[in-house]
Each structure stands twice: as C-alpha cells, then as structure tokens.
CSV table of C-alpha atoms and ligand atoms in Angstrom, one decimal:
chain,number,residue,atom,x,y,z
A,25,UNK,CA,97.3,13.5,-36.6
A,26,UNK,CA,96.5,11.3,-33.7
A,27,UNK,CA,94.6,8.1,-34.6
A,28,UNK,CA,93.2,6.1,-31.7
A,29,UNK,CA,91.5,2.7,-32.4
A,30,UNK,CA,89.1,1.4,-29.8
A,31,UNK,CA,87.5,-2.0,-29.6
A,32,UNK,CA,84.0,-0.7,-29.8
A,33,UNK,CA,81.7,2.3,-29.8
A,34,UNK,CA,81.5,2.3,-26.0
A,35,UNK,CA,85.2,2.7,-25.7
A,36,UNK,CA,85.3,5.3,-28.4
A,37,UNK,CA,82.6,7.3,-26.6
A,38,UNK,CA,84.3,7.1,-23.3
A,39,UNK,CA,87.6,8.4,-24.8
A,40,UNK,CA,85.8,11.1,-26.7
A,41,UNK,CA,83.9,12.3,-23.6
A,42,UNK,CA,87.1,12.2,-21.5
A,43,UNK,CA,88.9,14.4,-24.0
A,44,UNK,CA,86.0,16.9,-24.3
A,45,UNK,CA,85.6,17.0,-20.5
A,46,UNK,CA,89.3,17.6,-20.0
A,47,UNK,CA,89.2,20.6,-22.4
A,48,UNK,CA,86.2,22.1,-20.6
A,49,UNK,CA,87.8,21.6,-17.2
A,50,UNK,CA,91.0,23.2,-18.4
A,51,UNK,CA,89.1,26.1,-20.0
A,52,UNK,CA,85.6,26.6,-18.5
A,53,UNK,CA,84.7,29.2,-21.2
A,54,UNK,CA,85.5,26.7,-24.0
A,55,UNK,CA,84.0,27.3,-27.4
A,56,UNK,CA,82.8,24.0,-28.6
A,57,UNK,CA,81.8,23.0,-32.2
A,58,UNK,CA,79.2,20.2,-32.0
A,59,UNK,CA,78.1,17.5,-34.3
A,60,UNK,CA,74.9,15.5,-34.6
A,61,UNK,CA,74.1,12.0,-36.0
A,62,UNK,CA,74.1,8.6,-34.3
A,63,UNK,CA,77.9,8.6,-33.7
A,64,UNK,CA,78.2,11.1,-30.8
A,65,UNK,CA,75.0,10.2,-28.9
A,66,UNK,CA,76.8,8.1,-26.2
A,67,UNK,CA,79.6,10.7,-26.0
A,68,UNK,CA,76.9,13.3,-25.2
A,69,UNK,CA,75.3,11.0,-22.7
A,70,UNK,CA,78.7,10.5,-20.9
A,71,UNK,CA,79.2,14.3,-20.8
A,72,UNK,CA,75.7,14.7,-19.3
A,73,UNK,CA,76.6,12.0,-16.7
A,74,UNK,CA,79.8,13.9,-15.8
A,75,UNK,CA,77.7,17.0,-15.3
A,76,UNK,CA,75.2,15.2,-13.2
A,77,UNK,CA,78.1,13.9,-11.0
A,78,UNK,CA,79.3,17.5,-10.5
A,79,UNK,CA,82.4,17.0,-12.5
A,80,UNK,CA,81.6,19.3,-15.4
A,81,UNK,CA,80.2,22.8,-15.6
A,82,UNK,CA,78.8,24.1,-18.9
A,83,UNK,CA,77.7,27.6,-17.5
A,84,UNK,CA,80.5,29.4,-19.4
A,85,UNK,CA,80.7,27.1,-22.5
A,86,UNK,CA,79.6,28.4,-25.9
A,87,UNK,CA,78.5,26.0,-28.6
A,88,UNK,CA,78.3,26.2,-32.4
A,89,UNK,CA,76.6,23.4,-34.2
A,90,UNK,CA,78.0,22.2,-37.5
A,91,UNK,CA,74.8,22.0,-39.5
A,92,UNK,CA,71.0,22.1,-39.7
A,93,UNK,CA,68.5,21.0,-42.3
A,94,UNK,CA,66.7,23.7,-44.3
A,95,UNK,CA,63.1,24.3,-43.5
A,96,UNK,CA,62.7,22.3,-40.3
A,97,UNK,CA,61.3,24.0,-37.2
A,98,UNK,CA,63.5,23.9,-34.1
A,99,UNK,CA,61.1,21.5,-32.4
A,100,UNK,CA,60.8,19.2,-35.4
A,101,UNK,CA,62.0,15.8,-34.1
A,102,UNK,CA,64.2,15.5,-37.2
A,103,UNK,CA,65.9,18.8,-36.7
A,104,UNK,CA,69.4,19.0,-35.3
A,105,UNK,CA,68.1,21.5,-32.7
A,106,UNK,CA,65.8,18.8,-31.4
A,107,UNK,CA,68.7,16.3,-31.4
A,108,UNK,CA,71.0,18.5,-29.4
A,109,UNK,CA,68.2,19.5,-27.0
A,110,UNK,CA,67.4,15.9,-26.4
A,111,UNK,CA,70.8,14.4,-26.2
A,112,UNK,CA,72.8,17.2,-24.4
A,113,UNK,CA,71.4,20.7,-23.9
A,114,UNK,CA,68.4,19.7,-21.7
A,115,UNK,CA,70.7,17.6,-19.5
A,116,UNK,CA,73.4,20.2,-18.7
A,117,UNK,CA,73.6,23.8,-17.5
A,118,UNK,CA,74.5,25.4,-20.9
A,119,UNK,CA,72.9,28.8,-21.1
A,120,UNK,CA,70.4,29.1,-24.0
A,121,UNK,CA,72.1,32.3,-25.3
A,122,UNK,CA,75.4,30.5,-25.6
A,123,UNK,CA,74.0,28.0,-28.1
A,124,UNK,CA,74.3,28.6,-31.9
A,125,UNK,CA,73.0,26.9,-35.0
A,126,UNK,CA,73.9,28.0,-38.6
A,127,UNK,CA,70.3,28.3,-40.0
A,128,UNK,CA,69.4,31.5,-38.0
A,129,UNK,CA,71.9,33.8,-39.6
A,130,UNK,CA,74.2,31.8,-41.9
A,131,UNK,CA,75.9,34.8,-43.5
A,132,UNK,CA,77.2,35.9,-40.1
A,133,UNK,CA,77.9,32.5,-38.5
A,134,UNK,CA,81.6,32.6,-39.1
A,135,UNK,CA,81.7,36.2,-37.8
A,136,UNK,CA,79.8,35.0,-34.6
A,137,UNK,CA,82.4,32.2,-34.2
A,138,UNK,CA,85.3,34.7,-34.5
A,139,UNK,CA,83.6,37.1,-32.1
A,140,UNK,CA,83.3,34.2,-29.6
A,141,UNK,CA,87.1,33.8,-29.8
A,142,UNK,CA,87.1,31.0,-32.4
A,143,UNK,CA,86.3,27.3,-31.9
A,144,UNK,CA,88.6,25.7,-29.3
A,145,UNK,CA,87.4,22.1,-30.0
A,146,UNK,CA,85.4,20.9,-33.0
A,147,UNK,CA,83.7,17.6,-32.7
A,148,UNK,CA,83.1,15.9,-36.0
A,149,UNK,CA,81.2,12.8,-37.3
A,150,UNK,CA,81.7,11.3,-40.7
A,151,UNK,CA,79.4,10.6,-43.6
A,152,UNK,CA,79.8,7.3,-45.5
A,153,UNK,CA,80.8,9.4,-48.6
A,154,UNK,CA,83.5,11.2,-46.6
A,155,UNK,CA,81.5,14.3,-45.8
A,156,UNK,CA,82.0,16.2,-42.6
A,157,UNK,CA,79.1,18.5,-41.4
A,158,UNK,CA,77.2,18.7,-44.7
A,159,UNK,CA,80.3,19.4,-46.7
A,160,UNK,CA,79.6,17.1,-49.6
A,161,UNK,CA,82.3,15.8,-52.0
A,162,UNK,CA,82.7,18.1,-55.0
A,163,UNK,CA,85.1,20.0,-57.2
A,164,UNK,CA,85.2,22.8,-54.8
A,165,UNK,CA,84.2,23.4,-51.2
A,166,UNK,CA,82.9,26.5,-49.4
A,167,UNK,CA,85.3,28.2,-47.0
A,168,UNK,CA,82.4,29.7,-45.0
A,169,UNK,CA,79.0,28.6,-43.6
A,170,UNK,CA,76.2,28.6,-46.1
A,171,UNK,CA,73.3,26.7,-47.7
A,172,UNK,CA,74.3,23.5,-49.4
A,173,UNK,CA,72.7,20.9,-51.5
A,174,UNK,CA,72.8,17.3,-50.2
A,175,UNK,CA,73.8,14.4,-52.4
A,176,UNK,CA,71.3,11.7,-53.2
A,177,UNK,CA,73.5,9.3,-51.3
A,178,UNK,CA,73.4,11.4,-48.1
A,179,UNK,CA,69.7,11.9,-48.5
A,180,UNK,CA,69.3,8.1,-48.8
A,181,UNK,CA,71.7,7.4,-45.8
A,182,UNK,CA,70.0,10.0,-43.6
A,183,UNK,CA,66.5,8.8,-44.5
A,184,UNK,CA,66.9,6.1,-41.8
A,185,UNK,CA,65.9,8.8,-39.3
A,186,UNK,CA,62.8,9.9,-41.3
A,187,UNK,CA,59.6,8.0,-42.1
A,188,UNK,CA,60.4,8.1,-45.8
A,189,UNK,CA,63.2,9.3,-48.0
A,190,UNK,CA,61.0,12.0,-49.6
A,191,UNK,CA,60.8,13.8,-46.2
A,192,UNK,CA,64.6,14.4,-46.0
A,193,UNK,CA,65.3,18.0,-46.8
A,194,UNK,CA,67.4,18.4,-50.0
A,195,UNK,CA,69.4,21.3,-48.5
A,196,UNK,CA,71.0,22.2,-45.3
A,197,UNK,CA,73.0,25.0,-43.6
A,198,UNK,CA,76.5,23.8,-43.0
A,199,UNK,CA,79.7,25.2,-41.7
A,200,UNK,CA,82.3,25.5,-44.5
A,201,UNK,CA,85.6,23.6,-44.6
A,202,UNK,CA,87.3,26.8,-43.4
A,203,UNK,CA,84.9,27.2,-40.5
A,204,UNK,CA,86.1,23.7,-39.4
A,205,UNK,CA,89.8,24.0,-40.2
A,206,UNK,CA,90.0,27.3,-38.2
A,207,UNK,CA,89.1,25.4,-35.0
A,208,UNK,CA,92.1,25.1,-32.7
A,209,UNK,CA,91.5,21.4,-32.2
A,210,UNK,CA,89.5,18.7,-34.1
A,211,UNK,CA,88.1,15.5,-32.7
A,212,UNK,CA,86.6,13.2,-35.3
A,213,UNK,CA,84.7,10.1,-34.3
A,214,UNK,CA,83.8,7.2,-36.6
A,215,UNK,CA,82.4,3.8,-35.8
A,216,UNK,CA,80.9,0.9,-37.7
A,217,UNK,CA,81.6,-0.9,-41.0
A,218,UNK,CA,79.9,1.8,-43.1
A,219,UNK,CA,82.6,4.3,-42.3
A,220,UNK,CA,85.6,1.9,-43.0
A,221,UNK,CA,85.8,2.8,-46.7
A,222,UNK,CA,86.0,6.6,-46.1
A,223,UNK,CA,88.5,6.2,-43.3
A,224,UNK,CA,90.7,3.9,-45.4
A,225,UNK,CA,90.6,6.4,-48.3
A,226,UNK,CA,91.5,9.2,-45.9
A,227,UNK,CA,94.5,7.4,-44.3
A,228,UNK,CA,95.8,4.9,-46.9
A,229,UNK,CA,97.2,7.5,-49.3
A,230,UNK,CA,98.7,11.0,-48.7
A,231,UNK,CA,96.2,12.4,-51.2
A,232,UNK,CA,94.0,15.3,-50.1
A,233,UNK,CA,91.0,15.9,-52.2
A,234,UNK,CA,87.8,17.9,-52.1
A,235,UNK,CA,86.1,14.7,-53.4
A,236,UNK,CA,86.8,13.3,-49.9
A,237,UNK,CA,86.2,16.3,-47.6
A,238,UNK,CA,87.4,14.5,-44.5
A,239,UNK,CA,90.8,14.1,-46.2
A,240,UNK,CA,91.3,17.9,-45.6
A,241,UNK,CA,91.5,17.1,-41.8
A,242,UNK,CA,94.9,15.6,-42.5
A,243,UNK,CA,96.2,19.2,-42.8
A,244,UNK,CA,95.0,20.2,-39.4
A,245,UNK,CA,97.8,20.6,-36.9
A,246,UNK,CA,95.8,19.3,-33.9
A,247,UNK,CA,93.4,16.6,-35.0
A,248,UNK,CA,92.5,13.4,-33.2
A,249,UNK,CA,90.6,10.5,-34.8
A,250,UNK,CA,88.9,8.1,-32.4
A,251,UNK,CA,87.7,5.1,-34.3
A,252,UNK,CA,86.2,1.7,-33.4
A,253,UNK,CA,87.8,-1.4,-34.9
A,254,UNK,CA,85.1,-1.7,-37.6
A,255,UNK,CA,85.7,1.9,-38.8
A,256,UNK,CA,89.4,1.2,-38.8
A,257,UNK,CA,89.2,-2.1,-40.6
A,258,UNK,CA,90.3,-0.8,-44.0
A,259,UNK,CA,93.3,1.1,-42.8
A,260,UNK,CA,96.4,-0.5,-44.3
S,317,GLP,C1,75.0,13.8,-41.1
S,317,GLP,C2,75.6,15.0,-40.4
S,317,GLP,C3,77.0,14.8,-40.2
S,317,GLP,C4,77.3,13.5,-39.5
S,317,GLP,C5,76.9,12.4,-40.4
S,317,GLP,C6,77.1,11.0,-39.8
S,317,GLP,O1,75.1,13.8,-42.5
S,317,GLP,N1,75.4,16.2,-41.2
S,317,GLP,O2,77.5,15.9,-39.4
S,317,GLP,O3,78.6,13.4,-39.2
S,317,GLP,O4,75.5,12.5,-40.6
S,317,GLP,O5,76.0,10.5,-39.2
S,317,GLP,P1,76.0,9.3,-38.2
S,317,GLP,O6,76.8,9.6,-37.0
S,317,GLP,O7,74.6,9.0,-37.9
S,317,GLP,O8,76.6,8.2,-39.0
C-alpha cells in the first residue's frame, strides 16, 4: 500500500486529480468508481479544469458511483446524483449512458460492473467511523451491492449537509466490500482531523476487521492513500 502525506487538502486534491487523469490518459475507456462527500470536491474540480484545458477526454469513460441514499429523487439537492452532476458530470463530456448509480438496479449492479470490464480505478473517501462507501462497521460485511442501514453516527455526521438530522435517510444503496476490492486499483482520500483516528486505527496495527471497513483496503494489492497532514496525524 502506498501512503502519500500532503501538507493540505489542496495538495491532496492535486495529487489525486493527477493520478486519475493519468489513468484516463493511459486508458481512454477507463471504468471509474466514484465517491461523493466533501473530500473529493476539489479533486473533481481539478479534473473538470483539465477537461476544460483540453487535456482530458471523458467520452469513453464509464462511471459507477459507490452509493446513493434511499428515497431521494435524482434532482434532490442532497442526492449523490445531484452532487455528481454539480461537481463533475455537468462539467465534462461523460456520456449520460455511461453513468451508473446503485439505487436503480442494485441487484444487478455488480453484474453491470463486471460487464463493463470491472472497475479500473476506484476512488474512495472515508467515514469518521472507518466506513467506506456506506459499508458501516459490523460483524459481517456484504460482498455485493445492496440496501444498507446507516449507523446513528453516520446519520449524525452526514446531517451537516441537511437542514436537520431527521431529514437524513436511514438507509442507502451501497457497493459491497467485494465490489470495491475487485477494482484493479484503489485511491483513498482522507483529509482533516476528524479522519485521523480511523486512519491511525487502519495503519498502526496489522489488524484487519469488519469493525473498521477501511482496514480491508490493506489487503488490496494496488491501493494508494493520499492524506493531508491532519488526517495522518495519528499514524505512529
Ligand atoms: C459518506 C459517503 C462516503 C464518504 C463519506 C465521507 O458517508 N457515503 O462515501 O466517503 O461520507 O464524507 P466526507 O468526504 O464529506 O468526509
């Protein structure tokens, strides 16, 4: 596992966008797994800038998003569809038919990924409790995509994007741990103090546990973590 520590979020985003851009340039029909949340916003902005400058072409790229809340319309401002449209899709030439979200047909999402050739590069953020996508800590994790129940902590943390906590959907469609681990390459981004504990837990001991879903990423043969100094501050 490659761990890159940057001085701040700006540097993290620059490095992440550069890695993603290099993969698209090397393989124009790249299959990209995409993440939402505040973490990748600047990374997406930089990819959009590269497109605007004529350095990137998304016309053959296929995307599979990690997750989506249950029960939100695609144009709901809190939906991950809306997030992706605003932060990336509306700014680049990615064909609509190449974009996939797990809420439409969750039972066949992993099959659709396989039929697209598998995910070449999966971008991940990190929940403060160590979740990736909406794979919450638990005694067991799902291999495949499905409907999952969010923990109270995640509902609370994610309520910052909603007017009140009661508005946060209690369930979401999420890729499974296998959906993520089958990607050929993983790029995980984490910035800020709130992620330091989970990153420390992931890297300070060789323990892998479903109680810290991100720890499973240690098993991936081609994983890169790009962190800012705050997120890396509890690594010993
Ligand atoms: C949500 C998403 C995750 C994301 C996490 C971190 O729970 N389901 O995919 O990684 O939030 O969000 P942020 O980047 O805003 O800290």
